[in-house]
Tab-separated table of C-alpha atoms in Angstrom:
chain	number	residue	atom	x	y	z
A	1	MET	CA	25.399	-47.393	-50.044
A	2	ALA	CA	27.830	-44.933	-51.673
A	3	ASP	CA	25.537	-44.698	-54.685
A	4	ARG	CA	22.526	-43.886	-52.475
A	5	TRP	CA	24.564	-41.275	-50.557
A	6	TYR	CA	25.618	-39.619	-53.845
A	7	ARG	CA	22.021	-39.448	-55.076
A	8	SER	CA	20.925	-37.899	-51.764
A	9	LEU	CA	23.689	-35.304	-51.925
A	10	ARG	CA	22.839	-34.411	-55.539
A	11	TRP	CA	19.158	-33.978	-54.613
A	12	ALA	CA	20.057	-31.709	-51.673
A	13	LEU	CA	22.293	-29.529	-53.843
A	14	ALA	CA	19.548	-29.215	-56.463
A	15	VAL	CA	17.099	-28.025	-53.816
A	16	VAL	CA	19.609	-25.433	-52.569
A	17	CYS	CA	20.147	-24.125	-56.110
A	18	LEU	CA	16.422	-23.834	-56.756
A	19	VAL	CA	15.889	-21.933	-53.520
A	20	ALA	CA	18.785	-19.595	-54.311
A	21	ALA	CA	17.461	-18.923	-57.814
A	22	ALA	CA	14.020	-18.141	-56.462
A	23	THR	CA	15.440	-15.467	-54.158
A	24	VAL	CA	17.201	-13.487	-56.935
A	25	PRO	CA	14.964	-10.466	-57.644
A	26	ALA	CA	14.034	-9.574	-61.221
A	27	ARG	CA	14.935	-6.073	-62.429
A	28	PRO	CA	11.944	-3.967	-61.311
A	29	PRO	CA	9.768	-2.263	-63.933
A	30	LEU	CA	10.088	1.506	-64.196
A	31	ALA	CA	7.023	2.450	-62.194
A	32	THR	CA	8.083	0.492	-59.106
A	33	ARG	CA	11.636	1.809	-58.795
A	34	THR	CA	12.222	3.821	-55.622
A	35	GLU	CA	15.976	3.362	-55.160
A	36	SER	CA	18.974	3.485	-57.472
A	37	SER	CA	18.506	1.065	-60.344
A	38	ALA	CA	20.007	0.348	-63.748
A	39	LEU	CA	18.213	1.303	-66.939
A	40	ARG	CA	19.210	0.055	-70.389
A	41	VAL	CA	18.428	2.480	-73.211
A	42	LEU	CA	18.657	1.449	-76.869
A	43	GLN	CA	18.770	3.919	-79.786
A	44	LEU	CA	17.965	2.587	-83.266
A	45	ASN	CA	17.794	4.398	-86.600
A	46	LEU	CA	16.252	1.791	-88.884
A	47	CYS	CA	16.149	3.629	-92.241
A	48	ASN	CA	12.891	1.818	-93.014
A	49	SER	CA	10.959	4.346	-95.095
A	50	GLY	CA	11.614	2.364	-98.260
A	51	ARG	CA	12.579	5.590	-100.001
A	52	ALA	CA	16.147	6.222	-98.796
A	53	GLY	CA	19.240	4.640	-100.273
A	54	CYS	CA	20.037	2.934	-96.969
A	55	TYR	CA	16.782	0.911	-97.055
A	56	THR	CA	17.296	-2.862	-97.021
A	57	GLY	CA	13.949	-4.235	-95.818
A	58	ARG	CA	15.806	-6.127	-93.058
A	59	SER	CA	16.215	-3.506	-90.349
A	60	VAL	CA	13.071	-4.294	-88.338
A	61	THR	CA	13.999	-7.982	-88.201
A	62	ALA	CA	17.505	-6.994	-87.092
A	63	ALA	CA	15.993	-4.718	-84.420
A	64	VAL	CA	13.879	-7.588	-83.063
A	65	GLU	CA	17.043	-9.664	-82.728
A	66	VAL	CA	18.866	-6.857	-80.905
A	67	ILE	CA	15.961	-6.294	-78.500
A	68	SER	CA	15.806	-10.021	-77.762
A	69	ALA	CA	19.544	-10.202	-77.110
A	70	GLU	CA	20.064	-6.951	-75.167
A	71	VAL	CA	16.768	-6.715	-73.188
A	72	PRO	CA	16.576	-2.891	-73.040
A	73	ASP	CA	14.108	-0.985	-70.863
A	74	VAL	CA	13.613	1.913	-73.281
A	75	VAL	CA	13.918	1.810	-77.066
A	76	SER	CA	14.131	4.938	-79.210
A	77	LEU	CA	13.191	4.463	-82.870
A	78	ASN	CA	14.071	6.771	-85.755
A	79	GLU	CA	13.169	6.476	-89.460
A	80	ILE	CA	10.401	3.935	-89.018
A	81	CYS	CA	6.917	3.279	-90.391
A	82	ARG	CA	3.970	3.303	-88.002
A	83	GLY	CA	3.435	-0.459	-88.351
A	84	ASP	CA	6.995	-1.151	-87.193
A	85	VAL	CA	6.110	0.035	-83.691
A	86	ALA	CA	3.703	-2.855	-83.022
A	87	VAL	CA	6.282	-5.425	-84.167
A	88	LEU	CA	9.007	-4.015	-81.932
A	89	GLU	CA	6.653	-3.471	-78.996
A	90	ALA	CA	5.781	-7.173	-79.145
A	91	ALA	CA	9.489	-8.053	-79.195
A	92	LEU	CA	10.143	-5.938	-76.095
A	93	ALA	CA	7.097	-7.364	-74.291
A	94	THR	CA	8.374	-10.871	-74.985
A	95	VAL	CA	11.612	-10.249	-73.088
A	96	HIS	CA	9.914	-8.382	-70.220
A	97	THR	CA	7.357	-10.784	-68.817
A	98	ASP	CA	7.450	-9.128	-65.376
A	99	GLY	CA	5.685	-5.959	-66.517
A	100	ALA	CA	4.146	-4.317	-69.554
A	101	VAL	CA	5.321	-2.200	-72.474
A	102	VAL	CA	3.850	1.078	-73.706
A	103	SER	CA	4.537	2.544	-77.127
A	104	ALA	CA	4.115	5.839	-78.943
A	105	PHE	CA	4.602	7.073	-82.508
A	106	LYS	CA	4.820	10.513	-84.112
A	107	ALA	CA	4.761	11.030	-87.853
A	108	ALA	CA	7.015	13.583	-89.501
A	109	GLY	CA	5.238	16.345	-91.342
A	110	ASP	CA	5.239	16.689	-95.124
A	111	ARG	CA	5.512	20.315	-96.229
A	112	PRO	CA	4.318	19.930	-99.854
A	113	SER	CA	1.075	18.128	-98.923
A	114	GLY	CA	0.481	19.652	-95.506
A	115	ALA	CA	-0.142	16.108	-94.232
A	116	VAL	CA	2.373	13.552	-92.908
A	117	THR	CA	5.418	12.015	-94.534
A	118	GLN	CA	4.693	8.516	-95.786
A	119	CYS	CA	6.745	5.367	-96.152
A	120	ARG	CA	6.795	3.667	-99.525
A	121	ASN	CA	4.138	1.254	-98.250
A	122	GLY	CA	1.769	4.158	-97.552
A	123	GLU	CA	2.102	4.123	-93.759
A	124	PRO	CA	3.024	7.293	-91.846
A	125	TYR	CA	6.779	7.703	-91.388
A	126	GLY	CA	8.438	9.076	-88.279
A	127	ILE	CA	9.779	8.271	-84.817
A	128	GLY	CA	8.743	5.970	-81.966
A	129	LEU	CA	9.339	5.118	-78.320
A	130	LEU	CA	8.947	1.884	-76.376
A	131	THR	CA	9.074	1.930	-72.575
A	132	ARG	CA	8.785	-0.884	-70.050
A	133	VAL	CA	6.368	-0.133	-67.193
A	134	ASP	CA	4.970	-1.866	-64.126
A	135	ALA	CA	1.626	-3.012	-65.552
A	136	THR	CA	-0.950	-2.271	-68.222
A	137	THR	CA	-2.678	0.016	-65.698
A	138	THR	CA	0.431	2.167	-65.124
A	139	PRO	CA	-0.425	5.779	-66.018
A	140	TYR	CA	1.754	7.542	-68.562
A	141	THR	CA	1.625	10.710	-70.629
A	142	VAL	CA	2.477	11.044	-74.331
A	143	ARG	CA	3.344	14.406	-75.852
A	144	SER	CA	4.586	15.078	-79.379
A	145	GLY	CA	4.931	17.853	-81.907
A	146	ILE	CA	6.536	19.309	-85.009
A	147	TYR	CA	9.395	21.762	-84.504
A	148	PRO	CA	8.702	25.423	-85.329
A	149	ALA	CA	12.169	25.634	-86.950
A	150	GLN	CA	12.477	23.584	-90.142
A	151	ASP	CA	14.779	23.546	-93.152
A	152	VAL	CA	12.493	24.763	-95.946
A	153	SER	CA	14.657	22.961	-98.519
A	154	ASP	CA	13.692	19.631	-96.952
A	155	PRO	CA	10.087	18.449	-97.483
A	156	GLU	CA	10.234	16.371	-94.272
A	157	GLU	CA	9.250	18.354	-91.188
A	158	ARG	CA	11.070	16.973	-88.151
A	159	ALA	CA	9.233	15.909	-84.990
A	160	TRP	CA	9.748	15.176	-81.296
A	161	LEU	CA	8.055	12.575	-79.073
A	162	CYS	CA	8.031	12.156	-75.277
A	163	VAL	CA	6.607	9.536	-72.911
A	164	GLN	CA	6.541	10.267	-69.186
A	165	VAL	CA	5.944	7.581	-66.587
A	166	PRO	CA	5.046	9.509	-63.413
A	167	GLY	CA	7.559	9.298	-60.590
A	168	SER	CA	9.906	7.275	-62.745
A	169	LEU	CA	11.144	8.514	-66.124
A	170	HIS	CA	10.589	11.157	-68.779
A	171	ALA	CA	11.903	9.759	-72.095
A	172	CYS	CA	12.034	11.674	-75.376
A	173	THR	CA	13.217	10.831	-78.846
A	174	THR	CA	13.776	12.923	-81.943
A	175	HIS	CA	15.383	12.861	-85.375
A	176	LEU	CA	16.716	16.320	-86.130
A	177	ALA	CA	17.267	18.063	-89.458
A	178	ALA	CA	19.856	16.367	-91.630
A	179	THR	CA	20.241	19.163	-94.189
A	180	SER	CA	21.144	22.105	-91.918
A	181	ILE	CA	23.259	22.100	-88.755
A	182	THR	CA	21.822	25.494	-87.801
A	183	VAL	CA	18.264	24.164	-87.952
A	184	ALA	CA	19.233	20.983	-86.083
A	185	LEU	CA	20.692	23.109	-83.271
A	186	ASP	CA	17.534	25.243	-83.131
A	187	GLN	CA	15.409	22.090	-82.892
A	188	CYS	CA	17.644	20.645	-80.158
A	189	ARG	CA	17.359	23.863	-78.117
A	190	HIS	CA	13.588	23.960	-78.577
A	191	LEU	CA	13.221	20.415	-77.253
A	192	LEU	CA	15.477	20.912	-74.218
A	193	ASP	CA	14.667	24.538	-73.372
A	194	ALA	CA	10.937	24.693	-74.205
A	195	VAL	CA	9.294	21.293	-74.669
A	196	VAL	CA	10.744	19.391	-71.703
A	197	PRO	CA	10.178	22.227	-69.186
A	198	ALA	CA	6.587	22.671	-70.449
A	199	ILE	CA	5.838	18.978	-69.929
A	200	ARG	CA	7.301	19.137	-66.425
A	201	ARG	CA	5.071	22.088	-65.577
A	202	SER	CA	2.076	20.158	-66.840
A	203	VAL	CA	2.556	16.680	-65.381
A	204	GLY	CA	5.356	16.970	-62.833
A	205	TYR	CA	9.065	16.252	-62.668
A	206	ALA	CA	10.750	12.988	-63.565
A	207	PRO	CA	14.379	12.186	-64.442
A	208	THR	CA	14.767	12.955	-68.130
A	209	VAL	CA	16.437	10.988	-70.919
A	210	LEU	CA	16.655	12.338	-74.477
A	211	ILE	CA	17.621	9.780	-77.106
A	212	GLY	CA	17.937	10.092	-80.851
A	213	ASP	CA	19.754	10.739	-84.082
A	214	LEU	CA	20.456	14.458	-83.705
A	215	ASN	CA	22.498	14.850	-86.893
A	216	LEU	CA	24.979	16.774	-84.738
A	217	ARG	CA	28.474	15.815	-83.606
A	218	HIS	CA	30.583	16.618	-80.554
A	219	ASP	CA	33.825	16.976	-82.522
A	220	ARG	CA	32.806	19.592	-85.103
A	221	SER	CA	31.838	23.231	-84.952
A	222	PRO	CA	29.127	24.112	-84.247
A	223	ASN	CA	28.833	21.022	-82.071
A	224	VAL	CA	26.050	19.373	-80.136
A	225	ARG	CA	27.233	20.762	-76.795
A	226	SER	CA	25.985	24.220	-77.729
A	227	CYS	CA	22.363	23.049	-77.408
A	228	VAL	CA	22.778	20.894	-74.290
A	229	PRO	CA	21.937	22.566	-70.942
A	230	PRO	CA	25.006	22.729	-68.663
A	231	GLU	CA	23.391	20.492	-66.029
A	232	TYR	CA	22.750	17.670	-68.528
A	233	LEU	CA	25.028	14.689	-69.101
A	234	ARG	CA	25.630	13.371	-72.620
A	235	ILE	CA	27.153	10.418	-74.428
A	236	ASP	CA	27.207	9.488	-78.131
A	237	ASP	CA	28.171	6.770	-80.569
A	238	GLY	CA	31.091	8.772	-81.932
A	239	ALA	CA	28.884	10.147	-84.658
A	240	LEU	CA	25.294	11.452	-84.782
A	241	GLN	CA	23.363	9.411	-82.207
A	242	HIS	CA	23.218	10.743	-78.645
A	243	VAL	CA	21.801	10.050	-75.198
A	244	MET	CA	21.348	13.033	-72.851
A	245	THR	CA	20.150	12.936	-69.259
A	246	THR	CA	19.390	15.218	-66.351
A	247	ALA	CA	21.985	15.276	-63.577
A	248	ASP	CA	19.991	12.850	-61.393
A	249	VAL	CA	20.663	10.105	-63.942
A	250	THR	CA	24.166	8.625	-64.062
A	251	ILE	CA	25.549	7.430	-67.386
A	252	CYS	CA	27.480	4.250	-66.748
A	253	CYS	CA	28.619	2.975	-70.115
A	254	ARG	CA	27.820	2.623	-73.792
A	255	ARG	CA	28.179	-0.003	-76.467
A	256	SER	CA	27.784	0.062	-80.229
A	257	ILE	CA	25.530	-2.683	-81.589
A	258	GLY	CA	26.237	-3.988	-85.091
A	259	MET	CA	23.183	-4.176	-87.363
A	260	HIS	CA	24.846	-6.394	-90.020
A	261	GLY	CA	24.225	-3.937	-92.854
A	262	ALA	CA	20.464	-3.850	-92.274
A	263	THR	CA	20.605	-0.058	-91.767
A	264	ASP	CA	23.224	2.668	-92.093
A	265	HIS	CA	23.473	3.319	-88.327
A	266	PRO	CA	24.705	1.014	-85.563
A	267	GLY	CA	22.530	0.585	-82.513
A	268	LEU	CA	23.614	2.528	-79.439
A	269	LEU	CA	23.096	0.817	-76.063
A	270	VAL	CA	23.626	2.970	-72.976
A	271	THR	CA	23.310	1.876	-69.343
A	272	LEU	CA	21.976	4.503	-66.933
A	273	THR	CA	21.361	4.640	-63.193
A	274	ILE	CA	18.374	6.556	-61.827
A	275	GLU	CA	18.955	7.792	-58.308
A	276	GLY	CA	16.055	7.354	-55.848
A	277	ARG	CA	12.914	9.484	-55.682
A	278	HIS	CA	12.702	13.134	-56.652
A	279	PRO	CA	10.803	16.264	-55.581
A	280	GLY	CA	7.362	16.547	-57.088
A	281	TRP	CA	6.709	12.833	-57.543
A	282	THR	CA	4.607	12.387	-54.398
A	283	ASP	CA	2.594	15.562	-54.986
A	284	TRP	CA	1.964	14.593	-58.604
A	285	ALA	CA	0.710	11.129	-57.619
A	286	ARG	CA	-1.524	12.626	-54.906
A	287	THR	CA	-3.040	15.046	-57.434
A	288	ARG	CA	-3.701	12.226	-59.896
A	289	ARG	CA	-5.462	10.150	-57.222
A	290	ALA	CA	-7.605	13.098	-56.106
A	291	SER	CA	-8.662	13.983	-59.668
A	292	SER	CA	-9.708	10.400	-60.382
A	293	ARG	CA	-12.213	10.263	-57.509
C-alpha cells in the first residue's frame, strides 16, 4: 500500500513539474518584443584572415563554442572571411529554435587593387552581423559602406555594416583604423553622426546598438568618448572593443569571454534591456504595409 501511494505521489509531482515547465515563456525574438526585454550582444574579433600574426585557424571553431554556450541574440564579427558568416549563422540558429537568424557581411576595401581585401583562402575579408528575428519572413534592412576617411598608409579600407529590424533594433558593427587614432575617431564620428541618422531618416527609428573593435580606448587621449554622442551609453572590455547604445537601451552588465588563444581578442558579452515601443515604429510599419499592397 505504501509503495503504491509513493508511486502515485511521484507521478503527481512529475505532472506538476511538466505543467510548470510548459508555462515558462521562451525569450521572445526581436521582432515580437513590445515591452522591456533582455538582449545579449556578443562581440568577436576572430583574426581569421590567415595573413595576420594572430591567425591560428581555430577562431571560428572557438566562436561556435561560445555561441552555443552563451546563446546571444546579436553577434558582431570582426576580421572574418565571408564563408565564416554561414558557419556562425548556423551555430546561432541551432541555439535559437524559436525564431530565425539573419546575417550580413561587408568586405573591407583594398586600396592597391581597387577591389576588396581578401583572406589567404581567396574569400573577401571584412565584418559581419548575426541577428535573431521572429521568423524568416521578418523584414529587415541591411546598409553598409566604406568610410570616406582612411589611413592612406594602410592598404585595408575600413567598413561599417548595419542591420535594422523594424520596430525592434538597429545594430551596427565596424572595425576602425588600427594605424591612426585620428582616422579611427573620424570614422567613429562618421558612423554615429552621419550613417546612423541617415538610416533612421530612410527606414525609421529603432533603438540603436553599435558593436565592434574600434581601436580606441577610454583611458587614453584622445579617447573614444570624443566620438560618442552625449546621449549614448557605452561599455568596453577594458581595451579596444566597445558596445554603444542609444539612451532607450539600458546596459546591464558585461563579461569577458576567453577564446583559449584562438584569437588575440577576448569575446565581449554585454546584456542590454530595450525599453518598450518607440515613436516612429507604428508609422513605419503602416507605411511598409501600404507600399506592399
